């Protein structure tokens, strides 16, 4: 049975989509079967995997509203073992439409349960809001991964999200847990960044990932090429950081394979042979 992880934070621009894309790609490269559910109306996970929205026949909107089965909306990406339920602009109006549905917070869960056994990991990229779609993600998942910035205002957002998780846990999903809090776009040279990490670790001592994903140009460039960063530049700091995050998730040592040394041989000038 697959593990379902919602990636959520109501604050935008914290690296949710980037985290989903790059963790999914790395796990797929390790022969885990991965499904990404793009539940964000912006559809950035969809484009980040190189899927053109105009080519999509069924999307997350159709899945949540019951107009299509999740299997009908699932698209295989060009990356190893990674599939996606894409999002289109139609999802933007889903919040209003769901208000008329009975059992509206369980819509995504009912669909995912029909394909859970087909995947090792299912990631739900939630929108940057604590609305009905995000609640659907929290009800459907086993755990929540929270990407966040090491900034003061991010602490307020984390507090609000944790309260929402508690409400969902108490009312809809008793098994819901926090998978981990992942600091993204991290700059350890800043005192405020280290102070925020220390504050979060104080309240969530066993939930903060040891790996901090740094600001990295390659991570920023990769989506414009429709690729996860490991397929764009595997040797980049961004790629290595997400690889280490996956090592933590899998309970593996926090070390990367040693790079092979490249030996260069200097050409020696031929000298005159002594007689």
PDB file of C-alpha atoms in Angstrom:
ATOM      1  CA  UNK A   1       0.000   0.000   0.000  1.00  0.00           C
ATOM      2  CA  UNK A   2       1.286   3.437  -0.918  1.00  0.00           C
ATOM      3  CA  UNK A   3       2.101   6.143   1.584  1.00  0.00           C
ATOM      4  CA  UNK A   4       0.124   9.339   0.942  1.00  0.00           C
ATOM      5  CA  UNK A   5       1.885  12.597   1.780  1.00  0.00           C
ATOM      6  CA  UNK A   6       0.266  16.014   1.456  1.00  0.00           C
ATOM      7  CA  UNK A   7       2.714  18.860   0.916  1.00  0.00           C
ATOM      8  CA  UNK A   8       1.062  21.916   2.424  1.00  0.00           C
ATOM      9  CA  UNK A   9       1.622  25.465   3.621  1.00  0.00           C
ATOM     10  CA  UNK A  10      -0.905  28.247   3.219  1.00  0.00           C
ATOM     11  CA  UNK A  11       1.905  30.711   2.495  1.00  0.00           C
ATOM     12  CA  UNK A  12       2.877  30.877  -1.161  1.00  0.00           C
ATOM     13  CA  UNK A  13       6.421  30.834  -2.504  1.00  0.00           C
ATOM     14  CA  UNK A  14       7.840  28.424   0.070  1.00  0.00           C
ATOM     15  CA  UNK A  15       8.856  25.665  -2.346  1.00  0.00           C
ATOM     16  CA  UNK A  16       5.910  23.256  -2.060  1.00  0.00           C
ATOM     17  CA  UNK A  17       5.748  22.439  -5.740  1.00  0.00           C
ATOM     18  CA  UNK A  18       9.538  22.304  -6.063  1.00  0.00           C
ATOM     19  CA  UNK A  19       9.629  19.869  -3.152  1.00  0.00           C
ATOM     20  CA  UNK A  20       6.959  17.609  -4.646  1.00  0.00           C
ATOM     21  CA  UNK A  21       8.622  17.502  -8.062  1.00  0.00           C
ATOM     22  CA  UNK A  22      12.136  16.818  -6.833  1.00  0.00           C
ATOM     23  CA  UNK A  23      11.341  14.309  -4.108  1.00  0.00           C
ATOM     24  CA  UNK A  24       9.068  12.418  -6.498  1.00  0.00           C
ATOM     25  CA  UNK A  25      11.746  12.347  -9.197  1.00  0.00           C
ATOM     26  CA  UNK A  26      14.422  11.039  -6.861  1.00  0.00           C
ATOM     27  CA  UNK A  27      12.174   8.329  -5.375  1.00  0.00           C
ATOM     28  CA  UNK A  28      11.176   7.333  -8.898  1.00  0.00           C
ATOM     29  CA  UNK A  29      14.839   6.974  -9.840  1.00  0.00           C
ATOM     30  CA  UNK A  30      15.152   4.543  -6.907  1.00  0.00           C
ATOM     31  CA  UNK A  31      12.471   2.314  -8.462  1.00  0.00           C
ATOM     32  CA  UNK A  32       9.627   3.473  -6.216  1.00  0.00           C
ATOM     33  CA  UNK A  33       6.374   4.017  -8.091  1.00  0.00           C
ATOM     34  CA  UNK A  34       5.243   7.585  -7.442  1.00  0.00           C
ATOM     35  CA  UNK A  35       2.038   9.486  -8.162  1.00  0.00           C
ATOM     36  CA  UNK A  36       1.817  13.269  -7.835  1.00  0.00           C
ATOM     37  CA  UNK A  37      -1.635  14.820  -7.484  1.00  0.00           C
ATOM     38  CA  UNK A  38      -1.493  18.465  -8.543  1.00  0.00           C
ATOM     39  CA  UNK A  39      -4.186  20.038  -6.362  1.00  0.00           C
ATOM     40  CA  UNK A  40      -2.998  23.617  -6.882  1.00  0.00           C
ATOM     41  CA  UNK A  41      -5.039  25.628  -9.442  1.00  0.00           C
ATOM     42  CA  UNK A  42      -1.787  27.238 -10.606  1.00  0.00           C
ATOM     43  CA  UNK A  43      -0.780  23.842 -11.973  1.00  0.00           C
ATOM     44  CA  UNK A  44       2.925  24.365 -11.442  1.00  0.00           C
ATOM     45  CA  UNK A  45       3.618  20.716 -10.659  1.00  0.00           C
ATOM     46  CA  UNK A  46       2.039  19.852 -13.998  1.00  0.00           C
ATOM     47  CA  UNK A  47       4.233  22.232 -15.985  1.00  0.00           C
ATOM     48  CA  UNK A  48       7.249  21.376 -13.821  1.00  0.00           C
ATOM     49  CA  UNK A  49       7.062  17.837 -15.168  1.00  0.00           C
ATOM     50  CA  UNK A  50       6.825  19.123 -18.734  1.00  0.00           C
ATOM     51  CA  UNK A  51       3.095  18.389 -19.148  1.00  0.00           C
ATOM     52  CA  UNK A  52       1.262  20.851 -21.400  1.00  0.00           C
ATOM     53  CA  UNK A  53      -2.091  21.759 -19.854  1.00  0.00           C
ATOM     54  CA  UNK A  54      -3.785  22.072 -23.248  1.00  0.00           C
ATOM     55  CA  UNK A  55      -3.107  18.382 -23.849  1.00  0.00           C
ATOM     56  CA  UNK A  56      -4.828  17.320 -20.609  1.00  0.00           C
ATOM     57  CA  UNK A  57      -8.163  15.549 -21.133  1.00  0.00           C
ATOM     58  CA  UNK A  58      -8.976  14.936 -17.439  1.00  0.00           C
ATOM     59  CA  UNK A  59      -7.554  16.757 -14.439  1.00  0.00           C
ATOM     60  CA  UNK A  60      -7.675  17.023 -10.651  1.00  0.00           C
ATOM     61  CA  UNK A  61     -10.827  19.106 -11.046  1.00  0.00           C
ATOM     62  CA  UNK A  62     -12.582  16.200 -12.779  1.00  0.00           C
ATOM     63  CA  UNK A  63     -11.331  13.781 -10.123  1.00  0.00           C
ATOM     64  CA  UNK A  64     -12.533  15.847  -7.141  1.00  0.00           C
ATOM     65  CA  UNK A  65     -15.907  16.631  -8.699  1.00  0.00           C
ATOM     66  CA  UNK A  66     -16.413  12.999  -9.706  1.00  0.00           C
ATOM     67  CA  UNK A  67     -16.472  13.656 -13.453  1.00  0.00           C
ATOM     68  CA  UNK A  68     -13.573  11.261 -13.994  1.00  0.00           C
ATOM     69  CA  UNK A  69     -11.921   8.398 -12.137  1.00  0.00           C
ATOM     70  CA  UNK A  70      -8.397   9.115 -10.898  1.00  0.00           C
ATOM     71  CA  UNK A  71      -7.075   6.357 -13.172  1.00  0.00           C
ATOM     72  CA  UNK A  72      -8.527   8.187 -16.186  1.00  0.00           C
ATOM     73  CA  UNK A  73      -6.785  11.420 -15.207  1.00  0.00           C
ATOM     74  CA  UNK A  74      -3.381   9.899 -14.421  1.00  0.00           C
ATOM     75  CA  UNK A  75      -0.639  10.724 -16.919  1.00  0.00           C
ATOM     76  CA  UNK A  76       2.784   9.070 -17.114  1.00  0.00           C
ATOM     77  CA  UNK A  77       5.581  11.645 -17.127  1.00  0.00           C
ATOM     78  CA  UNK A  78       8.794  11.161 -19.099  1.00  0.00           C
ATOM     79  CA  UNK A  79      10.650  10.673 -15.814  1.00  0.00           C
ATOM     80  CA  UNK A  80      11.289   7.249 -14.356  1.00  0.00           C
ATOM     81  CA  UNK A  81       8.371   5.772 -12.390  1.00  0.00           C
ATOM     82  CA  UNK A  82       6.615   9.127 -11.903  1.00  0.00           C
ATOM     83  CA  UNK A  83       2.964   9.700 -12.851  1.00  0.00           C
ATOM     84  CA  UNK A  84       0.811  12.764 -12.274  1.00  0.00           C
ATOM     85  CA  UNK A  85      -2.802  13.796 -12.008  1.00  0.00           C
ATOM     86  CA  UNK A  86      -2.455  17.195 -13.703  1.00  0.00           C
ATOM     87  CA  UNK A  87      -4.179  20.440 -12.784  1.00  0.00           C
ATOM     88  CA  UNK A  88      -5.720  22.973 -15.131  1.00  0.00           C
ATOM     89  CA  UNK A  89      -7.370  26.372 -14.658  1.00  0.00           C
ATOM     90  CA  UNK A  90     -10.707  24.600 -14.074  1.00  0.00           C
ATOM     91  CA  UNK A  91      -9.584  23.774 -10.545  1.00  0.00           C
ATOM     92  CA  UNK A  92      -9.739  27.472  -9.602  1.00  0.00           C
ATOM     93  CA  UNK A  93     -13.545  27.375  -9.374  1.00  0.00           C
ATOM     94  CA  UNK A  94     -13.649  24.070  -7.536  1.00  0.00           C
ATOM     95  CA  UNK A  95     -13.885  25.606  -4.044  1.00  0.00           C
ATOM     96  CA  UNK A  96     -17.243  27.237  -4.857  1.00  0.00           C
ATOM     97  CA  UNK A  97     -18.540  24.144  -6.633  1.00  0.00           C
ATOM     98  CA  UNK A  98     -17.608  21.868  -3.723  1.00  0.00           C
ATOM     99  CA  UNK A  99     -19.792  23.923  -1.373  1.00  0.00           C
ATOM    100  CA  UNK A 100     -22.827  22.247  -2.942  1.00  0.00           C
ATOM    101  CA  UNK A 101     -21.468  18.699  -2.510  1.00  0.00           C
ATOM    102  CA  UNK A 102     -22.242  16.412   0.376  1.00  0.00           C
ATOM    103  CA  UNK A 103     -19.197  14.880   2.039  1.00  0.00           C
ATOM    104  CA  UNK A 104     -17.108  17.495   0.234  1.00  0.00           C
ATOM    105  CA  UNK A 105     -13.946  17.055   2.344  1.00  0.00           C
ATOM    106  CA  UNK A 106     -13.659  13.360   1.412  1.00  0.00           C
ATOM    107  CA  UNK A 107     -13.855  13.733  -2.373  1.00  0.00           C
ATOM    108  CA  UNK A 108     -10.123  13.316  -3.042  1.00  0.00           C
ATOM    109  CA  UNK A 109      -9.686  10.587  -0.435  1.00  0.00           C
ATOM    110  CA  UNK A 110     -12.365   8.379  -2.026  1.00  0.00           C
ATOM    111  CA  UNK A 111     -10.591   8.611  -5.372  1.00  0.00           C
ATOM    112  CA  UNK A 112      -7.065   8.043  -4.064  1.00  0.00           C
ATOM    113  CA  UNK A 113      -8.126   4.938  -2.139  1.00  0.00           C
ATOM    114  CA  UNK A 114      -8.940   3.288  -5.477  1.00  0.00           C
ATOM    115  CA  UNK A 115      -5.327   3.570  -6.667  1.00  0.00           C
ATOM    116  CA  UNK A 116      -3.363   3.530  -3.411  1.00  0.00           C
ATOM    117  CA  UNK A 117      -2.119  -0.025  -3.937  1.00  0.00           C
ATOM    118  CA  UNK A 118      -0.665   0.853  -7.355  1.00  0.00           C
ATOM    119  CA  UNK A 119       1.964   3.228  -5.962  1.00  0.00           C
ATOM    120  CA  UNK A 120       4.634   3.299  -3.267  1.00  0.00           C
ATOM    121  CA  UNK A 121       4.239   7.036  -2.690  1.00  0.00           C
ATOM    122  CA  UNK A 122       1.451   9.475  -3.500  1.00  0.00           C
ATOM    123  CA  UNK A 123       2.190  13.194  -3.091  1.00  0.00           C
ATOM    124  CA  UNK A 124      -0.564  15.811  -2.994  1.00  0.00           C
ATOM    125  CA  UNK A 125       0.591  19.326  -3.890  1.00  0.00           C
ATOM    126  CA  UNK A 126      -1.895  21.478  -1.968  1.00  0.00           C
ATOM    127  CA  UNK A 127      -2.741  25.091  -2.900  1.00  0.00           C
ATOM    128  CA  UNK A 128      -1.354  28.006  -0.826  1.00  0.00           C
ATOM    129  CA  UNK A 129      -4.569  28.405   1.179  1.00  0.00           C
ATOM    130  CA  UNK A 130      -6.427  26.613   3.955  1.00  0.00           C
ATOM    131  CA  UNK A 131      -9.579  26.108   1.861  1.00  0.00           C
ATOM    132  CA  UNK A 132     -11.642  23.066   0.903  1.00  0.00           C
ATOM    133  CA  UNK A 133      -9.087  21.682  -1.567  1.00  0.00           C
ATOM    134  CA  UNK A 134      -6.309  21.737   1.033  1.00  0.00           C
ATOM    135  CA  UNK A 135      -8.665  20.128   3.566  1.00  0.00           C
ATOM    136  CA  UNK A 136      -9.340  17.409   0.971  1.00  0.00           C
ATOM    137  CA  UNK A 137      -5.589  16.829   0.791  1.00  0.00           C
ATOM    138  CA  UNK A 138      -5.227  16.637   4.569  1.00  0.00           C
ATOM    139  CA  UNK A 139      -8.154  14.244   4.885  1.00  0.00           C
ATOM    140  CA  UNK A 140      -6.775  12.000   2.129  1.00  0.00           C
ATOM    141  CA  UNK A 141      -3.176  11.745   3.364  1.00  0.00           C
ATOM    142  CA  UNK A 142      -1.286   9.741   5.963  1.00  0.00           C
ATOM    143  CA  UNK A 143       1.071  12.593   6.804  1.00  0.00           C
ATOM    144  CA  UNK A 144       1.862  16.226   5.988  1.00  0.00           C
ATOM    145  CA  UNK A 145       5.181  17.607   4.810  1.00  0.00           C
ATOM    146  CA  UNK A 146       5.556  21.323   5.489  1.00  0.00           C
ATOM    147  CA  UNK A 147       8.101  23.265   3.414  1.00  0.00           C
ATOM    148  CA  UNK A 148       8.784  26.659   4.964  1.00  0.00           C
ATOM    149  CA  UNK A 149      11.168  29.586   4.832  1.00  0.00           C
ATOM    150  CA  UNK A 150      13.410  30.417   7.787  1.00  0.00           C
ATOM    151  CA  UNK A 151      11.767  33.806   8.263  1.00  0.00           C
ATOM    152  CA  UNK A 152       9.899  35.337  11.212  1.00  0.00           C
ATOM    153  CA  UNK A 153       6.496  35.589   9.499  1.00  0.00           C
ATOM    154  CA  UNK A 154       6.740  31.929   8.504  1.00  0.00           C
ATOM    155  CA  UNK A 155       6.282  31.006  12.165  1.00  0.00           C
ATOM    156  CA  UNK A 156       2.776  32.518  12.161  1.00  0.00           C
ATOM    157  CA  UNK A 157       1.876  30.548   9.062  1.00  0.00           C
ATOM    158  CA  UNK A 158       3.189  27.337  10.614  1.00  0.00           C
ATOM    159  CA  UNK A 159       1.080  27.933  13.725  1.00  0.00           C
ATOM    160  CA  UNK A 160      -2.083  28.368  11.630  1.00  0.00           C
ATOM    161  CA  UNK A 161      -1.340  25.241   9.604  1.00  0.00           C
ATOM    162  CA  UNK A 162      -0.714  23.156  12.731  1.00  0.00           C
ATOM    163  CA  UNK A 163      -4.087  24.277  14.133  1.00  0.00           C
ATOM    164  CA  UNK A 164      -5.774  23.219  10.897  1.00  0.00           C
ATOM    165  CA  UNK A 165      -4.008  19.844  11.020  1.00  0.00           C
ATOM    166  CA  UNK A 166      -5.292  19.339  14.582  1.00  0.00           C
ATOM    167  CA  UNK A 167      -8.868  20.128  13.505  1.00  0.00           C
ATOM    168  CA  UNK A 168      -8.666  17.693  10.574  1.00  0.00           C
ATOM    169  CA  UNK A 169      -7.094  15.051  12.822  1.00  0.00           C
ATOM    170  CA  UNK A 170      -9.823  15.403  15.438  1.00  0.00           C
ATOM    171  CA  UNK A 171     -12.733  15.444  13.013  1.00  0.00           C
ATOM    172  CA  UNK A 172     -11.826  13.570   9.829  1.00  0.00           C
ATOM    173  CA  UNK A 173      -8.454  11.832   9.852  1.00  0.00           C
ATOM    174  CA  UNK A 174      -7.373  10.456  13.264  1.00  0.00           C
ATOM    175  CA  UNK A 175      -4.174   8.905  11.854  1.00  0.00           C
ATOM    176  CA  UNK A 176      -2.887  12.206  10.415  1.00  0.00           C
ATOM    177  CA  UNK A 177       0.688  13.046  11.401  1.00  0.00           C
ATOM    178  CA  UNK A 178       3.343  15.582  10.452  1.00  0.00           C
ATOM    179  CA  UNK A 179       5.841  13.894   8.138  1.00  0.00           C
ATOM    180  CA  UNK A 180       8.371  16.652   8.642  1.00  0.00           C
ATOM    181  CA  UNK A 181       9.126  20.357   8.379  1.00  0.00           C
ATOM    182  CA  UNK A 182      11.529  21.158   5.567  1.00  0.00           C
ATOM    183  CA  UNK A 183      13.373  24.471   5.400  1.00  0.00           C
ATOM    184  CA  UNK A 184      13.753  25.647   1.823  1.00  0.00           C
ATOM    185  CA  UNK A 185      15.671  28.520   0.186  1.00  0.00           C
ATOM    186  CA  UNK A 186      17.795  28.393   3.307  1.00  0.00           C
ATOM    187  CA  UNK A 187      20.754  30.671   3.992  1.00  0.00           C
ATOM    188  CA  UNK A 188      22.627  29.546   7.100  1.00  0.00           C
ATOM    189  CA  UNK A 189      24.705  32.739   7.140  1.00  0.00           C
ATOM    190  CA  UNK A 190      21.701  34.699   8.415  1.00  0.00           C
ATOM    191  CA  UNK A 191      21.165  34.878  12.174  1.00  0.00           C
ATOM    192  CA  UNK A 192      17.392  35.134  11.745  1.00  0.00           C
ATOM    193  CA  UNK A 193      17.372  31.919   9.696  1.00  0.00           C
ATOM    194  CA  UNK A 194      19.175  29.991  12.431  1.00  0.00           C
ATOM    195  CA  UNK A 195      16.958  31.540  15.102  1.00  0.00           C
ATOM    196  CA  UNK A 196      13.808  30.432  13.273  1.00  0.00           C
ATOM    197  CA  UNK A 197      15.156  26.890  12.859  1.00  0.00           C
ATOM    198  CA  UNK A 198      15.967  26.741  16.593  1.00  0.00           C
ATOM    199  CA  UNK A 199      12.463  27.969  17.461  1.00  0.00           C
ATOM    200  CA  UNK A 200      10.764  25.376  15.260  1.00  0.00           C
ATOM    201  CA  UNK A 201      13.013  22.590  16.555  1.00  0.00           C
ATOM    202  CA  UNK A 202      12.050  23.569  20.114  1.00  0.00           C
ATOM    203  CA  UNK A 203       8.348  22.944  19.438  1.00  0.00           C
ATOM    204  CA  UNK A 204       8.798  20.101  16.940  1.00  0.00           C
ATOM    205  CA  UNK A 205      11.988  18.401  18.158  1.00  0.00           C
ATOM    206  CA  UNK A 206      11.723  15.265  16.025  1.00  0.00           C
ATOM    207  CA  UNK A 207       9.952  16.705  12.994  1.00  0.00           C
ATOM    208  CA  UNK A 208      12.475  19.071  11.400  1.00  0.00           C
ATOM    209  CA  UNK A 209      14.511  17.652   8.531  1.00  0.00           C
ATOM    210  CA  UNK A 210      18.247  17.835   9.205  1.00  0.00           C
ATOM    211  CA  UNK A 211      18.753  18.681   5.534  1.00  0.00           C
ATOM    212  CA  UNK A 212      18.101  22.296   4.620  1.00  0.00           C
ATOM    213  CA  UNK A 213      17.509  23.036   0.932  1.00  0.00           C
ATOM    214  CA  UNK A 214      19.569  26.104  -0.042  1.00  0.00           C
ATOM    215  CA  UNK A 215      18.754  28.821  -2.531  1.00  0.00           C
ATOM    216  CA  UNK A 216      20.059  27.406  -5.767  1.00  0.00           C
ATOM    217  CA  UNK A 217      20.016  28.757  -9.303  1.00  0.00           C
ATOM    218  CA  UNK A 218      19.637  25.280 -10.807  1.00  0.00           C
ATOM    219  CA  UNK A 219      16.498  24.604  -8.755  1.00  0.00           C
ATOM    220  CA  UNK A 220      15.035  27.850 -10.098  1.00  0.00           C
ATOM    221  CA  UNK A 221      15.996  27.110 -13.692  1.00  0.00           C
ATOM    222  CA  UNK A 222      14.799  23.499 -13.875  1.00  0.00           C
ATOM    223  CA  UNK A 223      10.998  24.195 -14.052  1.00  0.00           C
ATOM    224  CA  UNK A 224      11.408  26.368 -17.141  1.00  0.00           C
ATOM    225  CA  UNK A 225      12.842  23.285 -18.849  1.00  0.00           C
ATOM    226  CA  UNK A 226      10.013  21.068 -17.555  1.00  0.00           C
ATOM    227  CA  UNK A 227      12.428  18.943 -15.548  1.00  0.00           C
ATOM    228  CA  UNK A 228      13.163  18.051 -11.925  1.00  0.00           C
ATOM    229  CA  UNK A 229      16.549  19.444 -10.901  1.00  0.00           C
ATOM    230  CA  UNK A 230      18.191  15.991 -10.805  1.00  0.00           C
ATOM    231  CA  UNK A 231      17.430  15.608 -14.513  1.00  0.00           C
ATOM    232  CA  UNK A 232      18.522  19.160 -15.233  1.00  0.00           C
ATOM    233  CA  UNK A 233      21.760  19.240 -13.232  1.00  0.00           C
ATOM    234  CA  UNK A 234      22.344  16.241 -10.983  1.00  0.00           C
ATOM    235  CA  UNK A 235      25.620  17.643  -9.632  1.00  0.00           C
ATOM    236  CA  UNK A 236      24.040  20.887  -8.378  1.00  0.00           C
ATOM    237  CA  UNK A 237      23.673  21.698  -4.685  1.00  0.00           C
ATOM    238  CA  UNK A 238      19.902  21.769  -5.119  1.00  0.00           C
ATOM    239  CA  UNK A 239      19.795  18.262  -6.542  1.00  0.00           C
ATOM    240  CA  UNK A 240      22.075  16.925  -3.826  1.00  0.00           C
ATOM    241  CA  UNK A 241      19.963  18.550  -1.107  1.00  0.00           C
ATOM    242  CA  UNK A 242      16.733  16.922  -2.274  1.00  0.00           C
ATOM    243  CA  UNK A 243      18.555  13.611  -2.559  1.00  0.00           C
ATOM    244  CA  UNK A 244      19.543  13.939   1.112  1.00  0.00           C
ATOM    245  CA  UNK A 245      15.950  14.814   2.054  1.00  0.00           C
ATOM    246  CA  UNK A 246      14.888  11.526   0.463  1.00  0.00           C
ATOM    247  CA  UNK A 247      17.608   9.692   2.375  1.00  0.00           C
ATOM    248  CA  UNK A 248      16.054  11.051   5.571  1.00  0.00           C
ATOM    249  CA  UNK A 249      12.591   9.982   4.469  1.00  0.00           C
ATOM    250  CA  UNK A 250      13.870   6.471   3.755  1.00  0.00           C
ATOM    251  CA  UNK A 251      15.817   6.276   7.001  1.00  0.00           C
ATOM    252  CA  UNK A 252      19.149   6.106   5.182  1.00  0.00           C
ATOM    253  CA  UNK A 253      22.503   7.684   6.168  1.00  0.00           C
ATOM    254  CA  UNK A 254      22.826  11.348   5.287  1.00  0.00           C
ATOM    255  CA  UNK A 255      25.601  10.948   2.790  1.00  0.00           C
ATOM    256  CA  UNK A 256      25.884  11.044  -0.965  1.00  0.00           C
ATOM    257  CA  UNK A 257      27.738   8.516  -3.113  1.00  0.00           C
ATOM    258  CA  UNK A 258      31.375   9.483  -3.389  1.00  0.00           C
ATOM    259  CA  UNK A 259      32.227  11.079  -6.664  1.00  0.00           C
ATOM    260  CA  UNK A 260      34.870   9.314  -8.661  1.00  0.00           C
ATOM    261  CA  UNK A 261      38.123  11.171  -8.880  1.00  0.00           C
ATOM    262  CA  UNK A 262      39.126  12.187 -12.341  1.00  0.00           C
ATOM    263  CA  UNK A 263      42.844  11.733 -12.834  1.00  0.00           C
ATOM    264  CA  UNK A 264      44.667  13.869 -15.350  1.00  0.00           C
ATOM    265  CA  UNK A 265      47.869  12.643 -16.856  1.00  0.00           C
ATOM    266  CA  UNK A 266      50.406  15.208 -17.900  1.00  0.00           C
ATOM    267  CA  UNK A 267      52.134  14.586 -21.138  1.00  0.00           C
ATOM    268  CA  UNK A 268      55.877  14.485 -20.730  1.00  0.00           C
ATOM    269  CA  UNK A 269      58.046  15.864 -23.442  1.00  0.00           C
ATOM    270  CA  UNK A 270      60.185  13.283 -25.036  1.00  0.00           C
ATOM    271  CA  UNK A 271      63.797  13.815 -24.086  1.00  0.00           C
ATOM    272  CA  UNK A 272      66.844  12.829 -26.053  1.00  0.00           C
ATOM    273  CA  UNK A 273      67.991   9.350 -25.357  1.00  0.00           C
ATOM    274  CA  UNK A 274      71.384   9.273 -23.785  1.00  0.00           C
ATOM    275  CA  UNK A 275      73.886   7.134 -25.556  1.00  0.00           C
TER     276      UNK A 275
END
